[in-house]
Short mmCIF file of C-alpha atoms in Angstrom, two decimals:
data_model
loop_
_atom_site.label_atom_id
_atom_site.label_comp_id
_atom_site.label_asym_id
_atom_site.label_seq_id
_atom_site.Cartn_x
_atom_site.Cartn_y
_atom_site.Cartn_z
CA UNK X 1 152.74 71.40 124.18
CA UNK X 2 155.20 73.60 123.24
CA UNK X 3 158.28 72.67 120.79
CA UNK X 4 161.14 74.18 119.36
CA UNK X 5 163.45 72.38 116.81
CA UNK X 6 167.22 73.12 115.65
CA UNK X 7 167.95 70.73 113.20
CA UNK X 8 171.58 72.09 112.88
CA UNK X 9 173.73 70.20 115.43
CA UNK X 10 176.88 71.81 114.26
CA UNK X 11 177.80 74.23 111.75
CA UNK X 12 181.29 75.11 111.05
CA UNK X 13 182.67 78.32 109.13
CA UNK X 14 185.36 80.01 108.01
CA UNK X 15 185.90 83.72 109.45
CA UNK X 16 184.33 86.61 107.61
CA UNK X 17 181.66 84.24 106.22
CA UNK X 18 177.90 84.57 107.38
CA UNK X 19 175.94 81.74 109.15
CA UNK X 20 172.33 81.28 109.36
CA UNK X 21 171.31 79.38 112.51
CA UNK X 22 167.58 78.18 112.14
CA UNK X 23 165.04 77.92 114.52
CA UNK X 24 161.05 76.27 114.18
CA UNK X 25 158.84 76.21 116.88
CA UNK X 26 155.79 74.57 117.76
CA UNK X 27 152.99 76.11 120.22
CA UNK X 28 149.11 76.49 120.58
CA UNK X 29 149.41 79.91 122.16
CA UNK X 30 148.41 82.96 119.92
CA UNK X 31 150.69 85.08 121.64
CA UNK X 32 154.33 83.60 122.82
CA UNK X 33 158.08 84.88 122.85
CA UNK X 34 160.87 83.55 121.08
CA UNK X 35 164.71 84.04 122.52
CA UNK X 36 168.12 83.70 121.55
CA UNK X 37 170.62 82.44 123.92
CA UNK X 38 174.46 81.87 123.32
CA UNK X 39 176.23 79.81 125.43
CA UNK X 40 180.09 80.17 125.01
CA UNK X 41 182.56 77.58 126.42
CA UNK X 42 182.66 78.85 129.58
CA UNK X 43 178.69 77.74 129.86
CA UNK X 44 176.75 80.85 131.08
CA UNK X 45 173.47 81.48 129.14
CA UNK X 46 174.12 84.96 127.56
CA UNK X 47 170.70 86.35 126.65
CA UNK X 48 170.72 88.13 122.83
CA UNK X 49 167.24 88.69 121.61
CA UNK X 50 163.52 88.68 122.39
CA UNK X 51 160.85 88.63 119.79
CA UNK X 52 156.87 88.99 120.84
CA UNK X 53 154.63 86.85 118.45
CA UNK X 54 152.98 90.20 117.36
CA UNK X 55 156.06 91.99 116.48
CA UNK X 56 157.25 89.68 112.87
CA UNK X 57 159.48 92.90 112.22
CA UNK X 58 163.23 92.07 111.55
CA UNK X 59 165.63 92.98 114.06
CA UNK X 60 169.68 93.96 113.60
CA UNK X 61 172.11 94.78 115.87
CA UNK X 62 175.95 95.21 114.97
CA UNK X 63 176.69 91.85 112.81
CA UNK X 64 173.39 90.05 114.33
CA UNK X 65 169.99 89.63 112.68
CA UNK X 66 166.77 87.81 113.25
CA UNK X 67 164.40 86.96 111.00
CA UNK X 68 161.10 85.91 112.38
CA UNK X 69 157.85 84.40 110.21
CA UNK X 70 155.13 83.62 111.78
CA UNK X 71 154.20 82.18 108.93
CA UNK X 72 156.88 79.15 109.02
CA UNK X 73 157.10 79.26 112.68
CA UNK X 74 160.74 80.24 112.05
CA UNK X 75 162.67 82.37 113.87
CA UNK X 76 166.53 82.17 112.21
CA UNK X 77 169.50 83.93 113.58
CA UNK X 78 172.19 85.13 110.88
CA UNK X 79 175.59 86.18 112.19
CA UNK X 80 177.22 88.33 109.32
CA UNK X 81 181.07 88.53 108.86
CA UNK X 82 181.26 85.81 111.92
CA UNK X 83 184.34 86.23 114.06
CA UNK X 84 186.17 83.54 116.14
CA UNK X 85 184.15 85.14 119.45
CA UNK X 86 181.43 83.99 118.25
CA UNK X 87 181.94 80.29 118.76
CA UNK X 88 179.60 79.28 120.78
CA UNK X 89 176.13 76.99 121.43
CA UNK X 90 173.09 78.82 120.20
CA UNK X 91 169.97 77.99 121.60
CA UNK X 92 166.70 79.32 120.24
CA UNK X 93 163.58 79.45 122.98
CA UNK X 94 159.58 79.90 123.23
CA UNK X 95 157.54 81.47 126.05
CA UNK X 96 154.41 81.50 126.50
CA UNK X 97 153.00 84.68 127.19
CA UNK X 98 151.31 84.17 130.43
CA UNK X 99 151.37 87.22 132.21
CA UNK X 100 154.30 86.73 134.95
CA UNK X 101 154.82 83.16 135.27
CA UNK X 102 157.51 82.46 132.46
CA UNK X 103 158.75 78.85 132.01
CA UNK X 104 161.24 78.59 128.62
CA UNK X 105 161.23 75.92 126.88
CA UNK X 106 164.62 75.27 124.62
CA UNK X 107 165.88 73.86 121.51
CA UNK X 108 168.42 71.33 121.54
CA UNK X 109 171.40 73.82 120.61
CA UNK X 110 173.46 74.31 117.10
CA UNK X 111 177.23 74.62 117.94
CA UNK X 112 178.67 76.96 115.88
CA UNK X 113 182.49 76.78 115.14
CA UNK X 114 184.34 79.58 113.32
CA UNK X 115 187.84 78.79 112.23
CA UNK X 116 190.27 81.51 111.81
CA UNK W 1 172.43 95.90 135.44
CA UNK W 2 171.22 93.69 138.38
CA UNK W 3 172.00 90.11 137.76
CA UNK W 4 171.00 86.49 139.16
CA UNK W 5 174.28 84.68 141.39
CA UNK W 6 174.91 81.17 142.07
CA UNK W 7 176.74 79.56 144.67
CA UNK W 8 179.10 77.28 144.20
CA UNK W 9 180.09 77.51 140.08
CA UNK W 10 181.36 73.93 140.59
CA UNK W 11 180.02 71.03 143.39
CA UNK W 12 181.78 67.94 143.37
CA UNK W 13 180.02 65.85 145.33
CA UNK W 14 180.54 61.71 146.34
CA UNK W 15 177.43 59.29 145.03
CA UNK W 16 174.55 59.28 147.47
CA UNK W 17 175.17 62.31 149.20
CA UNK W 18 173.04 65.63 150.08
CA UNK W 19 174.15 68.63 147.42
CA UNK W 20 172.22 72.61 148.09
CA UNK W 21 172.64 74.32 145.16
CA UNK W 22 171.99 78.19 146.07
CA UNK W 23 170.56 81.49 143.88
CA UNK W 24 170.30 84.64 144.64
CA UNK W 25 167.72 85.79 142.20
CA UNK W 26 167.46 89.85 141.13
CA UNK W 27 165.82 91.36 144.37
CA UNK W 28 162.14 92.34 142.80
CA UNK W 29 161.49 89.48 140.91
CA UNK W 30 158.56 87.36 141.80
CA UNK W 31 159.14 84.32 140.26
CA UNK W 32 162.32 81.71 140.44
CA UNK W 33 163.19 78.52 138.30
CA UNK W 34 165.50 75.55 137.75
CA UNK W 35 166.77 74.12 135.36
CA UNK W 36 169.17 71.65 133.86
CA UNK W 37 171.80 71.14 131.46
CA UNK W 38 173.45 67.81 130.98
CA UNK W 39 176.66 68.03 129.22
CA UNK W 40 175.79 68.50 125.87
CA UNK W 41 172.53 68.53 125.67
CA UNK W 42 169.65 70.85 125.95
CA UNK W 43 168.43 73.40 129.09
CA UNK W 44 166.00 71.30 130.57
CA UNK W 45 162.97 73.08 132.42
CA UNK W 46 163.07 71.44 136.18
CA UNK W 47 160.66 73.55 138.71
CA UNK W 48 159.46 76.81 139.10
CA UNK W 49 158.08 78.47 142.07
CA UNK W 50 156.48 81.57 143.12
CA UNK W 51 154.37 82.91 146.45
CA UNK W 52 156.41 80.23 148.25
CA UNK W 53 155.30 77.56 146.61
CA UNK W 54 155.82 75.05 143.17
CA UNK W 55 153.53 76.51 140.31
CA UNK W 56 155.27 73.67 138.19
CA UNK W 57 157.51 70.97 137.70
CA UNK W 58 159.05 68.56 135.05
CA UNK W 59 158.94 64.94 135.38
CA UNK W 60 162.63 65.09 136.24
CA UNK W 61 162.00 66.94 139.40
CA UNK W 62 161.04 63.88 141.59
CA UNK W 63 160.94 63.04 145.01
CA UNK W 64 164.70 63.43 145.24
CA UNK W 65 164.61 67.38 144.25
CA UNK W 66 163.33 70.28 146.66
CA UNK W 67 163.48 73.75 146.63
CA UNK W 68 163.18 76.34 148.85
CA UNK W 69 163.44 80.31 149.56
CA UNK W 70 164.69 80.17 153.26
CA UNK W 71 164.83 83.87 153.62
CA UNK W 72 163.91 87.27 151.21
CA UNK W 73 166.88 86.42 149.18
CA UNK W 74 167.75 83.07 148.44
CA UNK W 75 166.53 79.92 146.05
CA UNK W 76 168.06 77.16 146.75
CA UNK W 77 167.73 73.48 145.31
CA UNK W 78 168.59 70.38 147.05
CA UNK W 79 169.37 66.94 145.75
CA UNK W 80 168.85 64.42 148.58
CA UNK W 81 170.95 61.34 147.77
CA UNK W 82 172.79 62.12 144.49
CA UNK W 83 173.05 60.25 141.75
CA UNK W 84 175.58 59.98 138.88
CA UNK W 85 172.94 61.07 136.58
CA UNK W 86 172.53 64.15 138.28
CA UNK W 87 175.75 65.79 137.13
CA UNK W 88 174.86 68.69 135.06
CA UNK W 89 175.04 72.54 135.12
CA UNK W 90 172.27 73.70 137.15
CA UNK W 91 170.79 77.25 136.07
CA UNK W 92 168.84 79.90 138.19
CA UNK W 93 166.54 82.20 136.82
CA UNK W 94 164.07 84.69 137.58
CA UNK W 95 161.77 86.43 136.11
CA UNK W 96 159.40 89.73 137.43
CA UNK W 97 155.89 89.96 136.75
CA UNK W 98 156.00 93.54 134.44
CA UNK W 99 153.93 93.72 131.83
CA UNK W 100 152.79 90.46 130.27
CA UNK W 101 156.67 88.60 130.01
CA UNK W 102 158.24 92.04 128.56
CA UNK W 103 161.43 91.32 130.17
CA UNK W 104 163.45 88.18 129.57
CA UNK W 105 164.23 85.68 132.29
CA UNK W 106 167.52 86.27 133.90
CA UNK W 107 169.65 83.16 133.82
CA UNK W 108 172.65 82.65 136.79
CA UNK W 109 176.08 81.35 134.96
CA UNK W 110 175.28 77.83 136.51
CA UNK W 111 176.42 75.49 139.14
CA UNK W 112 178.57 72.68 137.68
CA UNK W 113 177.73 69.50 139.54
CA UNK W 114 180.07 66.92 139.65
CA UNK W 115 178.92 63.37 141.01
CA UNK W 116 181.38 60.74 142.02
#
């Protein structure tokens, strides 16, 4: 069965400062994807990264990092200089890699505030 | 960039009563899903379905849930007799069959289903 936990309901932060979101999955596969999704208040699921289980390499783009260890079965999201746009849900995800047929299982969400 | 559509964004709909949910999933994909969101909670995993038929489904998806492609470019979901558990945002997705999973699964921006 596959599992993925956010322990961090909510996290709240003043603008400017950075925010770690963390993610810990659970799976049996050898060879799986992990997501980010962000979710603003208007509800669509806005996809933001895609790691393959053989790739650990961290990833940046603009103020957004990911920092994935196998090792842990962690696969955190930072958010550096965080802006008020970037309230939102964050949900973290696992795929198994099984060719075409893709079902995602997600974590329960951390809602991340940012206060101006 | 090619993109999955849902019809309506919100349903209300009285207690008891027949809801279709419809998707338009991106043209060359192979493989369609549902899934749920109840307010606040997590994206739950409903069905998927490809060559016409259910490959899987959750233990939510019961006897009251269907789905069906009518025609080349619709996925729809039906709710027989509603129930006031079943309000949630509804997500489409799809997902092509290109390499082993190399491309994420494209999410709709949700039906929001209102039971009364």
């Amino acid at each position: 069965a596959q599992k993925v936990t956010q322990a961090q309901t909510e996290i709240s932060v003043v603008e400017k400062e950075d925010v770690t979101l963390d993610c810990v999955y659970e799976t049996r596969d050898t060879t799986y994807y992990l997501f980010w999704y962000k979710q603003p208040p208007s509800g669509e699921l806005v996809f933001l990264i895609r790691r393959n289980s053989f790739d650990e390499q961290n990833e940046i783009s603009g103020r957004y990092s990911w920092n994935f260890q196998k090792s842990t079965s962690s696969f955190n999201f930072t958010i550096t200089a965080s802006q008020v746009v970037d309230s939102a849900v964050y949900f973290c995800a696992l795929r198994r890699d099984s060719g075409g047929y893709q079902k995602v299982t997600f974590g329960t969400g951390t809602k991340l505030q940012v206060i101006p | 960039e090619p993109e999955v559509t849902q019809t309506p964004s919100h349903q209300v709909t009285q207690m008891g009563q027949e809801v279709i949910l419809r998707c338009v999933p991106i043209s060359n994909h192979l493989y369609f899903y549902w899934y749920r969101q109840i307010l606040g909670q997590k994206v739950e995993f409903l069905v998927s379905f490809y060559n016409n038929e259910i490959s899987e489904k959750s233990e939510i998806f019961d006897d009251q849930f269907s789905v069906e492609r009518p025609d080349g470019s619709n996925f729809t979901l039906k709710i027989r007799s509603t129930k006031l558990e079943d309000s949630a945002m509804y997500f489409c997705a799809s997902s092509d069959q290109q390499g082993v999973g190399n491309q994420p699964q494209h999410f709709g921006d949700g039906t929001r289903l209102s039971i009364l």
